[in-house]
Amino acid sequence: MDEPRKHQVSLRGASAKEISRDALLEKVSQERENRNYARKAAYAAIFIQRVWRSYNVTRKVGMEFQEEWEILVKNQAEFMTGELISKSVLRPFIFFITCLSIRRRKILARELKCTQTCFKILLESINSTDSRKNICSLIVGTTEERRTSTYQAQKLISLCSFILSECDTSLAQSQDIFVLTSLALRLVVVLTDLKSWKIVNDDNIGDADAAVKNLVCFMGSCRSGLYVSLRRYISKLDVCFSPKVKNIVQTDDEFLITASAITLAIRPFNLRTFKVAGFSEFDLHSAAEQYSLHLLTIPWLTHRLPAVLLPALKHKSTLSPCLQILMISRDIIIRKMSDIDQSSMDCSLKVIPPVGWALANIIDLTAGSENDFLDSGALNQGLEFVSYVHGVTILADNLLAWLHNAGWNEKGNQNLEGNDGAYELPVSVQENETTCGSLKTSFMDLFRPVCEQWHLKRLLEISKRYAHMNEAKILPANNSESLENLELLDIAYFYSYMLRIFAAFNPMIGPLPVLNMLSFTPGFLGNLWGVLESSIFHGNSHTIGDANHGTSKVSGRKKEGIDKKPKQANKDGVNKWVNVLQKFTGKSQAEVDFSDSADDHLVDGDSLDVWDIEPLRHGPQGISKDMSCLLHLFCATYSHLLLVLDDIEFYEKQVPFTLEQQRRIASVLNTLVYNGLSFSLGQQNGSLLDSAIRCLHLMYERDCRHQFCPPALWLSPARRSRPPIAVAARTHEVLSANIRSEDAMVVHNMGSVITIMPHVFPFEERVQMFREFINMDKVSRRMAGEVAGPGSRSAEIVIRRGHIVEDGFRQLNSLGSRLKSSIHVSFVSECGLPEAGLDYGGLSKEFLTDISKAAFAPEYGLFSQTSTADRLLIPNAAARYLLNGIQMIEFLGRVVGKALYEGILLDYAFSHVFVQKLLGQYSFLDELSTLDPELYRNLMYVKNYDGDIKELCLDFTVTEESFGKRHVIELKPGGKDVCVTNDNKMQYVHAMADYKLNRQILPFSNAFYRGLTDLISPSWLKLFNASEFNQVASDAPLWATIGGSDVERLPSASTCYNTLKLPTYKRSSTLKAKLRYAISSNAGFELS
């Protein structure tokens, strides 16, 4: 054992522990930091003192110079020569005005008076024809005189720019500031205009011209501060949000200042091709850069300026250099735009960034009206239009990137009814939501030209011109010459971005104005699909590449293939579903039952391969950016057109596509959406997938109503990767209920296949999946204690045979979702005596069958039958006037839900329109043919009426009759006073269809839906379309070969135990015949 250490004795004579090495080093380091801090503090104090002394001394010297200057000017103002003005007036003036005003960013009264005096002297000198008195003579004098005079002129331009920035027309200040600003701008206008120089002659005109152009180049550079000052001035001008008031009326002084400032702003653009000594090519482009950064980013630029000044801003000599510099230096320009000081601006730059205002102002200036867009002074040349489209595309792309960074989510923005895509504003902006709403509305007013058909037609016309020019010309994708062409892909990018911007900033109606224009522009959709079809199905002509959209084109050029594969192949789809299920359930792969594998239900594999589009098998992430853009624009536009395209146009006239093309479109969308949902996606593909889903749903619903696609088409994408039924059902339910935040993206995509496009599963599999959902729900209820044992939580009801609907409503309606539990029924006969029998499922089934048969009968008044041959059920419009009519329909929803939950088939079928409401779908015009064929024919007659529709004496009303009373309903506010004309007949047709298909039955369908979803989850219902829902509820497939030998014995039943006893027939035809005979015989025990 070690001996205890003795205390060490220090040399100081005291007993103490020595300091450790680490502690010593830390102590030394701390002392060193303290010394450094003290040294820096001393240096900072000395620096502050130095700056203060310098400022103080400079200010005192400036004040002394100012006093001497005032005396000089007062005594010798009338006898000044140009040389004296330069040496004795300008030199001290520039010094003290810089010290006393510019550095302090404020013009006091004394300095203001001195500045006015100096400017008057200079203007008088410049206007003098005497070369001795004219200061401009020094600018063309000796080398020393030129250098000094040029420096002083540049300082004067900077001073005048500063004065412009301090002028605020909105404040009630003295008239002196307006006078000073007018003098300042007049001085700069004269200095930079050779025609205003009175001393110019044949001998010095070359030197004078070069001097003026050097001053103009300086004025266009960032050193002059002109554009920054002009931005501050224009931003203070009034602006009106009303589209009816184009401009604010200005006073004479305000107009003079504004006109002079705009004149100076556009003057440097006249020198963009002039080589000035001492200035590089970058300096020549500086004006365009400064103009783009500081003027085009001003909110509502055109609305702040007088109308007479706008043509100068709209001219191609001004806009074209700005668009070209944006394409050349896009990254630099965008970065500088994001760094613009927003502190002096209102909330307009907090809600919308500078890049957004630059985008809106360029569109408004370039195409503010049809005349502007086609005018000879506007962008009438092809190259300028190319610059316009590319410039707008660059700005729009960066605006969308800003929106994503701000938290905007594009999902759901294609919906007509929703505003789900609105991004969340900063907290400081949310405080005044009304102001922000009007701000965004007025911002989108600047985009109105984009919604005009002449705008698109003009761009298409120019793109066709380039297509003809380049038919025999092949360029590599990265060639700079591609920037000088305007092609369909460029236009597609332009409008694809516009759709997303309208969805973000136009919360009331979203992208509808753009979609309306695109959908009804002749030939546009056909051109889009032509490029897509040739690229996807042929792969050698019009193939779309993977290059940047600024250089990648589609018009007659060689590109990379669109079937570019991801670097690593995805694993088998079934295993992927199983792995996800294991992740949430903890089960191993061996524990998963594959007995119901999808392979058992496959149809002919060759027919499926035809409709599984190979280039799209990896979803949106497996295609190029160019292809993604074209698909997004096509899907958004075509889905909008499908809303108003009637069956005659679609099936008979086959416009805008033939049925063969429609099948190809459906196969493309089906493959794209399935693989997009199956594989994880990023936000960049969200808009494409949303628009593709919407278009796919519309085509599938139309095919369900009137088939134009083979069934194999809808099944084809999932033929290899479709998971087993049990795996799919359990995965969907587990993921929907127990999503962890870190797995949200994967979970959503994997589970969405079932809810968004269940049609990739055969109908038989979806029926089994539906039953699997219910079985899982029963298990979860049993685990939760809701079904603890026999008779637990069951409902005991007594039903009179003659009042089955009333008794059922009174005793069961209040149960809600508790109706999932078992019910025990005791019947009372017509004589009032209890009927014998024990309910082990048979009596409750009989009750559900009888109550539905009685309540859905047309004579009961809650439901009526359609006028079509199949006599489908639809809620009776008069049911609202019955006692407890709406509540009774809600109860019937629970009855149907109970029947579905227990697997009981009921003998009825609902109208497709009514089922669509239960599935959350909107019904359009052509659905009316399944509800009221006569009304549909009449509306088609009105739609295609060639004469004056006023002859029919129609108005925007519909008349209903119930219980002998007539009710007039207006289709829109004031409809009884609005006559149907040729101009509004389409509105009338769709308003009438909307009322019959949606508005009229909406209260009843909502009530029925509330009752139905008490027992059946909405996601379970969406497994089926309208026709399939009726099959599930009333006609599930029964016939199957059981095996055995055919016998003569008939089937029998034990009704109390809800049991059907079937002999072992060998053939399904024998089973079908025997069972039908037993049912139709209506006999008792004697048949068995």
mmCIF file with all atom_site columns, C-alpha atoms in Angstrom, residues 669-820:
data_model
loop_
_atom_site.group_PDB
_atom_site.id
_atom_site.type_symbol
_atom_site.label_atom_id
_atom_site.label_alt_id
_atom_site.label_comp_id
_atom_site.label_asym_id
_atom_site.label_entity_id
_atom_site.label_seq_id
_atom_site.pdbx_PDB_ins_code
_atom_site.Cartn_x
_atom_site.Cartn_y
_atom_site.Cartn_z
_atom_site.occupancy
_atom_site.B_iso_or_equiv
_atom_site.pdbx_formal_charge
_atom_site.auth_seq_id
_atom_site.auth_comp_id
_atom_site.auth_asym_id
_atom_site.auth_atom_id
_atom_site.pdbx_PDB_model_num
ATOM 1   C CA . LEU A 1 669 ? -50.993 9.905   -66.211 1.00 0.00 ? 669 LEU A CA 1
ATOM 2   C CA . ASN A 1 670 ? -51.745 6.520   -64.645 1.00 0.00 ? 670 ASN A CA 1
ATOM 3   C CA . THR A 1 671 ? -48.122 5.403   -64.816 1.00 0.00 ? 671 THR A CA 1
ATOM 4   C CA . LEU A 1 672 ? -46.759 8.764   -63.683 1.00 0.00 ? 672 LEU A CA 1
ATOM 5   C CA . VAL A 1 673 ? -49.039 9.128   -60.658 1.00 0.00 ? 673 VAL A CA 1
ATOM 6   C CA . TYR A 1 674 ? -48.680 5.540   -59.477 1.00 0.00 ? 674 TYR A CA 1
ATOM 7   C CA . ASN A 1 675 ? -44.912 5.656   -59.512 1.00 0.00 ? 675 ASN A CA 1
ATOM 8   C CA . GLY A 1 676 ? -44.872 9.156   -58.108 1.00 0.00 ? 676 GLY A CA 1
ATOM 9   C CA . LEU A 1 677 ? -46.877 8.005   -55.104 1.00 0.00 ? 677 LEU A CA 1
ATOM 10  C CA . SER A 1 678 ? -44.958 4.750   -54.727 1.00 0.00 ? 678 SER A CA 1
ATOM 11  C CA . PHE A 1 679 ? -41.528 6.376   -54.570 1.00 0.00 ? 679 PHE A CA 1
ATOM 12  C CA . SER A 1 680 ? -40.575 9.175   -52.217 1.00 0.00 ? 680 SER A CA 1
ATOM 13  C CA . LEU A 1 681 ? -40.840 12.645  -53.732 1.00 0.00 ? 681 LEU A CA 1
ATOM 14  C CA . GLY A 1 682 ? -39.378 16.024  -52.996 1.00 0.00 ? 682 GLY A CA 1
ATOM 15  C CA . GLN A 1 683 ? -41.257 19.312  -52.919 1.00 0.00 ? 683 GLN A CA 1
ATOM 16  C CA . GLN A 1 684 ? -39.976 20.239  -56.373 1.00 0.00 ? 684 GLN A CA 1
ATOM 17  C CA . ASN A 1 685 ? -42.305 17.628  -57.918 1.00 0.00 ? 685 ASN A CA 1
ATOM 18  C CA . GLY A 1 686 ? -45.361 18.497  -55.836 1.00 0.00 ? 686 GLY A CA 1
ATOM 19  C CA . SER A 1 687 ? -47.050 20.768  -58.385 1.00 0.00 ? 687 SER A CA 1
ATOM 20  C CA . LEU A 1 688 ? -46.621 18.224  -61.183 1.00 0.00 ? 688 LEU A CA 1
ATOM 21  C CA . LEU A 1 689 ? -48.032 15.372  -59.117 1.00 0.00 ? 689 LEU A CA 1
ATOM 22  C CA . ASP A 1 690 ? -51.008 17.427  -57.905 1.00 0.00 ? 690 ASP A CA 1
ATOM 23  C CA . SER A 1 691 ? -52.006 18.489  -61.413 1.00 0.00 ? 691 SER A CA 1
ATOM 24  C CA . ALA A 1 692 ? -51.467 14.951  -62.754 1.00 0.00 ? 692 ALA A CA 1
ATOM 25  C CA . ILE A 1 693 ? -53.669 13.477  -60.008 1.00 0.00 ? 693 ILE A CA 1
ATOM 26  C CA . ARG A 1 694 ? -56.453 15.918  -60.740 1.00 0.00 ? 694 ARG A CA 1
ATOM 27  C CA . CYS A 1 695 ? -56.333 15.220  -64.475 1.00 0.00 ? 695 CYS A CA 1
ATOM 28  C CA . LEU A 1 696 ? -56.163 11.458  -63.871 1.00 0.00 ? 696 LEU A CA 1
ATOM 29  C CA . HIS A 1 697 ? -59.229 11.543  -61.614 1.00 0.00 ? 697 HIS A CA 1
ATOM 30  C CA . LEU A 1 698 ? -61.263 13.436  -64.211 1.00 0.00 ? 698 LEU A CA 1
ATOM 31  C CA . MET A 1 699 ? -60.349 10.983  -66.962 1.00 0.00 ? 699 MET A CA 1
ATOM 32  C CA . TYR A 1 700 ? -61.004 7.953   -64.755 1.00 0.00 ? 700 TYR A CA 1
ATOM 33  C CA . GLU A 1 701 ? -64.401 9.296   -63.670 1.00 0.00 ? 701 GLU A CA 1
ATOM 34  C CA . ARG A 1 702 ? -65.348 9.896   -67.292 1.00 0.00 ? 702 ARG A CA 1
ATOM 35  C CA . ASP A 1 703 ? -64.260 6.378   -68.190 1.00 0.00 ? 703 ASP A CA 1
ATOM 36  C CA . CYS A 1 704 ? -66.352 4.985   -65.333 1.00 0.00 ? 704 CYS A CA 1
ATOM 37  C CA . ARG A 1 705 ? -69.401 6.763   -66.706 1.00 0.00 ? 705 ARG A CA 1
ATOM 38  C CA . HIS A 1 706 ? -68.743 5.993   -70.380 1.00 0.00 ? 706 HIS A CA 1
ATOM 39  C CA . GLN A 1 707 ? -65.867 3.621   -71.010 1.00 0.00 ? 707 GLN A CA 1
ATOM 40  C CA . PHE A 1 708 ? -63.193 4.578   -73.515 1.00 0.00 ? 708 PHE A CA 1
ATOM 41  C CA . CYS A 1 709 ? -60.201 2.792   -71.934 1.00 0.00 ? 709 CYS A CA 1
ATOM 42  C CA . PRO A 1 710 ? -59.657 -0.966  -71.580 1.00 0.00 ? 710 PRO A CA 1
ATOM 43  C CA . PRO A 1 711 ? -59.714 -2.169  -67.939 1.00 0.00 ? 711 PRO A CA 1
ATOM 44  C CA . ALA A 1 712 ? -56.117 -3.359  -68.304 1.00 0.00 ? 712 ALA A CA 1
ATOM 45  C CA . LEU A 1 713 ? -54.959 0.242   -68.703 1.00 0.00 ? 713 LEU A CA 1
ATOM 46  C CA . TRP A 1 714 ? -55.881 1.216   -65.158 1.00 0.00 ? 714 TRP A CA 1
ATOM 47  C CA . LEU A 1 715 ? -54.316 -1.923  -63.668 1.00 0.00 ? 715 LEU A CA 1
ATOM 48  C CA . SER A 1 716 ? -51.081 -1.848  -65.637 1.00 0.00 ? 716 SER A CA 1
ATOM 49  C CA . PRO A 1 717 ? -48.683 0.231   -63.439 1.00 0.00 ? 717 PRO A CA 1
ATOM 50  C CA . ALA A 1 718 ? -49.145 -1.989  -60.377 1.00 0.00 ? 718 ALA A CA 1
ATOM 51  C CA . ARG A 1 719 ? -49.041 -5.370  -62.052 1.00 0.00 ? 719 ARG A CA 1
ATOM 52  C CA . ARG A 1 720 ? -45.596 -6.185  -60.655 1.00 0.00 ? 720 ARG A CA 1
ATOM 53  C CA . SER A 1 721 ? -45.404 -4.074  -57.508 1.00 0.00 ? 721 SER A CA 1
ATOM 54  C CA . ARG A 1 722 ? -48.958 -4.343  -56.200 1.00 0.00 ? 722 ARG A CA 1
ATOM 55  C CA . PRO A 1 723 ? -48.742 -5.570  -52.585 1.00 0.00 ? 723 PRO A CA 1
ATOM 56  C CA . PRO A 1 724 ? -50.877 -8.386  -51.168 1.00 0.00 ? 724 PRO A CA 1
ATOM 57  C CA . ILE A 1 725 ? -54.289 -7.316  -49.943 1.00 0.00 ? 725 ILE A CA 1
ATOM 58  C CA . ALA A 1 726 ? -53.628 -7.841  -46.250 1.00 0.00 ? 726 ALA A CA 1
ATOM 59  C CA . VAL A 1 727 ? -50.297 -6.033  -46.455 1.00 0.00 ? 727 VAL A CA 1
ATOM 60  C CA . ALA A 1 728 ? -51.802 -3.093  -48.354 1.00 0.00 ? 728 ALA A CA 1
ATOM 61  C CA . ALA A 1 729 ? -54.756 -2.752  -45.979 1.00 0.00 ? 729 ALA A CA 1
ATOM 62  C CA . ARG A 1 730 ? -52.722 -3.042  -42.796 1.00 0.00 ? 730 ARG A CA 1
ATOM 63  C CA . THR A 1 731 ? -50.033 -0.704  -44.089 1.00 0.00 ? 731 THR A CA 1
ATOM 64  C CA . HIS A 1 732 ? -52.596 1.909   -45.046 1.00 0.00 ? 732 HIS A CA 1
ATOM 65  C CA . GLU A 1 733 ? -54.385 1.795   -41.712 1.00 0.00 ? 733 GLU A CA 1
ATOM 66  C CA . VAL A 1 734 ? -51.244 1.695   -39.585 1.00 0.00 ? 734 VAL A CA 1
ATOM 67  C CA . LEU A 1 735 ? -49.592 4.514   -41.480 1.00 0.00 ? 735 LEU A CA 1
ATOM 68  C CA . SER A 1 736 ? -52.719 6.656   -41.419 1.00 0.00 ? 736 SER A CA 1
ATOM 69  C CA . ALA A 1 737 ? -53.130 6.308   -37.656 1.00 0.00 ? 737 ALA A CA 1
ATOM 70  C CA . ASN A 1 738 ? -49.572 6.199   -36.371 1.00 0.00 ? 738 ASN A CA 1
ATOM 71  C CA . ILE A 1 739 ? -47.454 8.486   -38.514 1.00 0.00 ? 739 ILE A CA 1
ATOM 72  C CA . ARG A 1 740 ? -44.215 9.563   -36.925 1.00 0.00 ? 740 ARG A CA 1
ATOM 73  C CA . SER A 1 741 ? -43.018 13.005  -37.946 1.00 0.00 ? 741 SER A CA 1
ATOM 74  C CA . GLU A 1 742 ? -39.682 11.809  -39.294 1.00 0.00 ? 742 GLU A CA 1
ATOM 75  C CA . ASP A 1 743 ? -41.417 9.280   -41.574 1.00 0.00 ? 743 ASP A CA 1
ATOM 76  C CA . ALA A 1 744 ? -44.173 11.591  -42.742 1.00 0.00 ? 744 ALA A CA 1
ATOM 77  C CA . MET A 1 745 ? -42.972 11.915  -46.332 1.00 0.00 ? 745 MET A CA 1
ATOM 78  C CA . VAL A 1 746 ? -42.501 8.166   -46.917 1.00 0.00 ? 746 VAL A CA 1
ATOM 79  C CA . VAL A 1 747 ? -45.715 7.290   -45.110 1.00 0.00 ? 747 VAL A CA 1
ATOM 80  C CA . HIS A 1 748 ? -47.800 9.697   -47.116 1.00 0.00 ? 748 HIS A CA 1
ATOM 81  C CA . ASN A 1 749 ? -46.513 8.497   -50.453 1.00 0.00 ? 749 ASN A CA 1
ATOM 82  C CA . MET A 1 750 ? -46.821 4.786   -49.697 1.00 0.00 ? 750 MET A CA 1
ATOM 83  C CA . GLY A 1 751 ? -50.295 5.025   -48.241 1.00 0.00 ? 751 GLY A CA 1
ATOM 84  C CA . SER A 1 752 ? -51.647 7.422   -50.850 1.00 0.00 ? 752 SER A CA 1
ATOM 85  C CA . VAL A 1 753 ? -51.712 4.800   -53.599 1.00 0.00 ? 753 VAL A CA 1
ATOM 86  C CA . ILE A 1 754 ? -54.769 3.190   -52.006 1.00 0.00 ? 754 ILE A CA 1
ATOM 87  C CA . THR A 1 755 ? -56.666 6.408   -51.316 1.00 0.00 ? 755 THR A CA 1
ATOM 88  C CA . ILE A 1 756 ? -55.708 8.416   -54.426 1.00 0.00 ? 756 ILE A CA 1
ATOM 89  C CA . MET A 1 757 ? -55.732 5.771   -57.139 1.00 0.00 ? 757 MET A CA 1
ATOM 90  C CA . PRO A 1 758 ? -57.294 2.565   -55.803 1.00 0.00 ? 758 PRO A CA 1
ATOM 91  C CA . HIS A 1 759 ? -58.260 1.583   -59.347 1.00 0.00 ? 759 HIS A CA 1
ATOM 92  C CA . VAL A 1 760 ? -54.806 -0.008  -59.830 1.00 0.00 ? 760 VAL A CA 1
ATOM 93  C CA . PHE A 1 761 ? -56.162 -2.841  -57.661 1.00 0.00 ? 761 PHE A CA 1
ATOM 94  C CA . PRO A 1 762 ? -58.765 -5.091  -59.331 1.00 0.00 ? 762 PRO A CA 1
ATOM 95  C CA . PHE A 1 763 ? -62.278 -4.622  -58.004 1.00 0.00 ? 763 PHE A CA 1
ATOM 96  C CA . GLU A 1 764 ? -62.314 -8.031  -56.300 1.00 0.00 ? 764 GLU A CA 1
ATOM 97  C CA . GLU A 1 765 ? -59.155 -7.146  -54.387 1.00 0.00 ? 765 GLU A CA 1
ATOM 98  C CA . ARG A 1 766 ? -60.601 -3.834  -53.295 1.00 0.00 ? 766 ARG A CA 1
ATOM 99  C CA . VAL A 1 767 ? -63.691 -5.582  -51.975 1.00 0.00 ? 767 VAL A CA 1
ATOM 100 C CA . GLN A 1 768 ? -61.440 -7.864  -49.953 1.00 0.00 ? 768 GLN A CA 1
ATOM 101 C CA . MET A 1 769 ? -59.421 -4.858  -48.814 1.00 0.00 ? 769 MET A CA 1
ATOM 102 C CA . PHE A 1 770 ? -62.632 -3.139  -47.709 1.00 0.00 ? 770 PHE A CA 1
ATOM 103 C CA . ARG A 1 771 ? -63.561 -6.188  -45.635 1.00 0.00 ? 771 ARG A CA 1
ATOM 104 C CA . GLU A 1 772 ? -60.018 -6.265  -44.261 1.00 0.00 ? 772 GLU A CA 1
ATOM 105 C CA . PHE A 1 773 ? -60.371 -2.662  -43.109 1.00 0.00 ? 773 PHE A CA 1
ATOM 106 C CA . ILE A 1 774 ? -63.583 -3.565  -41.286 1.00 0.00 ? 774 ILE A CA 1
ATOM 107 C CA . ASN A 1 775 ? -62.047 -6.653  -39.695 1.00 0.00 ? 775 ASN A CA 1
ATOM 108 C CA . MET A 1 776 ? -59.114 -4.594  -38.462 1.00 0.00 ? 776 MET A CA 1
ATOM 109 C CA . ASP A 1 777 ? -61.527 -2.034  -37.026 1.00 0.00 ? 777 ASP A CA 1
ATOM 110 C CA . LYS A 1 778 ? -63.403 -4.786  -35.192 1.00 0.00 ? 778 LYS A CA 1
ATOM 111 C CA . VAL A 1 779 ? -60.121 -6.089  -33.779 1.00 0.00 ? 779 VAL A CA 1
ATOM 112 C CA . SER A 1 780 ? -59.115 -2.633  -32.587 1.00 0.00 ? 780 SER A CA 1
ATOM 113 C CA . ARG A 1 781 ? -62.524 -2.167  -30.962 1.00 0.00 ? 781 ARG A CA 1
ATOM 114 C CA . ARG A 1 782 ? -62.194 -5.530  -29.256 1.00 0.00 ? 782 ARG A CA 1
ATOM 115 C CA . MET A 1 783 ? -58.740 -4.572  -27.973 1.00 0.00 ? 783 MET A CA 1
ATOM 116 C CA . ALA A 1 784 ? -60.142 -1.266  -26.718 1.00 0.00 ? 784 ALA A CA 1
ATOM 117 C CA . GLY A 1 785 ? -62.790 -3.099  -24.686 1.00 0.00 ? 785 GLY A CA 1
ATOM 118 C CA . GLU A 1 786 ? -65.742 -2.038  -26.798 1.00 0.00 ? 786 GLU A CA 1
ATOM 119 C CA . VAL A 1 787 ? -66.534 -5.687  -27.513 1.00 0.00 ? 787 VAL A CA 1
ATOM 120 C CA . ALA A 1 788 ? -65.670 -7.378  -24.219 1.00 0.00 ? 788 ALA A CA 1
ATOM 121 C CA . GLY A 1 789 ? -67.980 -10.383 -24.505 1.00 0.00 ? 789 GLY A CA 1
ATOM 122 C CA . PRO A 1 790 ? -71.296 -11.741 -25.699 1.00 0.00 ? 790 PRO A CA 1
ATOM 123 C CA . GLY A 1 791 ? -73.966 -9.099  -25.520 1.00 0.00 ? 791 GLY A CA 1
ATOM 124 C CA . SER A 1 792 ? -71.519 -6.391  -24.465 1.00 0.00 ? 792 SER A CA 1
ATOM 125 C CA . ARG A 1 793 ? -72.714 -2.937  -25.470 1.00 0.00 ? 793 ARG A CA 1
ATOM 126 C CA . SER A 1 794 ? -75.340 -4.455  -27.742 1.00 0.00 ? 794 SER A CA 1
ATOM 127 C CA . ALA A 1 795 ? -78.568 -2.602  -28.428 1.00 0.00 ? 795 ALA A CA 1
ATOM 128 C CA . GLU A 1 796 ? -81.882 -4.285  -27.557 1.00 0.00 ? 796 GLU A CA 1
ATOM 129 C CA . ILE A 1 797 ? -84.692 -2.944  -29.749 1.00 0.00 ? 797 ILE A CA 1
ATOM 130 C CA . VAL A 1 798 ? -88.343 -3.843  -30.255 1.00 0.00 ? 798 VAL A CA 1
ATOM 131 C CA . ILE A 1 799 ? -89.683 -3.255  -33.760 1.00 0.00 ? 799 ILE A CA 1
ATOM 132 C CA . ARG A 1 800 ? -93.309 -3.206  -34.830 1.00 0.00 ? 800 ARG A CA 1
ATOM 133 C CA . ARG A 1 801 ? -93.794 -4.743  -38.238 1.00 0.00 ? 801 ARG A CA 1
ATOM 134 C CA . GLY A 1 802 ? -96.057 -1.914  -39.383 1.00 0.00 ? 802 GLY A CA 1
ATOM 135 C CA . HIS A 1 803 ? -93.768 0.897   -38.119 1.00 0.00 ? 803 HIS A CA 1
ATOM 136 C CA . ILE A 1 804 ? -90.328 -0.476  -38.829 1.00 0.00 ? 804 ILE A CA 1
ATOM 137 C CA . VAL A 1 805 ? -88.801 2.838   -40.057 1.00 0.00 ? 805 VAL A CA 1
ATOM 138 C CA . GLU A 1 806 ? -90.210 4.977   -37.235 1.00 0.00 ? 806 GLU A CA 1
ATOM 139 C CA . ASP A 1 807 ? -89.262 2.481   -34.487 1.00 0.00 ? 807 ASP A CA 1
ATOM 140 C CA . GLY A 1 808 ? -85.785 1.981   -35.893 1.00 0.00 ? 808 GLY A CA 1
ATOM 141 C CA . PHE A 1 809 ? -85.213 5.755   -36.134 1.00 0.00 ? 809 PHE A CA 1
ATOM 142 C CA . ARG A 1 810 ? -86.467 6.353   -32.586 1.00 0.00 ? 810 ARG A CA 1
ATOM 143 C CA . GLN A 1 811 ? -84.342 3.656   -30.960 1.00 0.00 ? 811 GLN A CA 1
ATOM 144 C CA . LEU A 1 812 ? -81.152 3.629   -33.026 1.00 0.00 ? 812 LEU A CA 1
ATOM 145 C CA . ASN A 1 813 ? -80.550 7.096   -34.446 1.00 0.00 ? 813 ASN A CA 1
ATOM 146 C CA . SER A 1 814 ? -78.939 8.442   -31.261 1.00 0.00 ? 814 SER A CA 1
ATOM 147 C CA . LEU A 1 815 ? -76.342 5.656   -31.113 1.00 0.00 ? 815 LEU A CA 1
ATOM 148 C CA . GLY A 1 816 ? -74.033 7.164   -33.725 1.00 0.00 ? 816 GLY A CA 1
ATOM 149 C CA . SER A 1 817 ? -70.805 5.173   -34.086 1.00 0.00 ? 817 SER A CA 1
ATOM 150 C CA . ARG A 1 818 ? -71.969 2.833   -31.290 1.00 0.00 ? 818 ARG A CA 1
ATOM 151 C CA . LEU A 1 819 ? -74.145 1.222   -33.927 1.00 0.00 ? 819 LEU A CA 1
ATOM 152 C CA . LYS A 1 820 ? -71.034 -0.779  -34.834 1.00 0.00 ? 820 LYS A CA 1
#
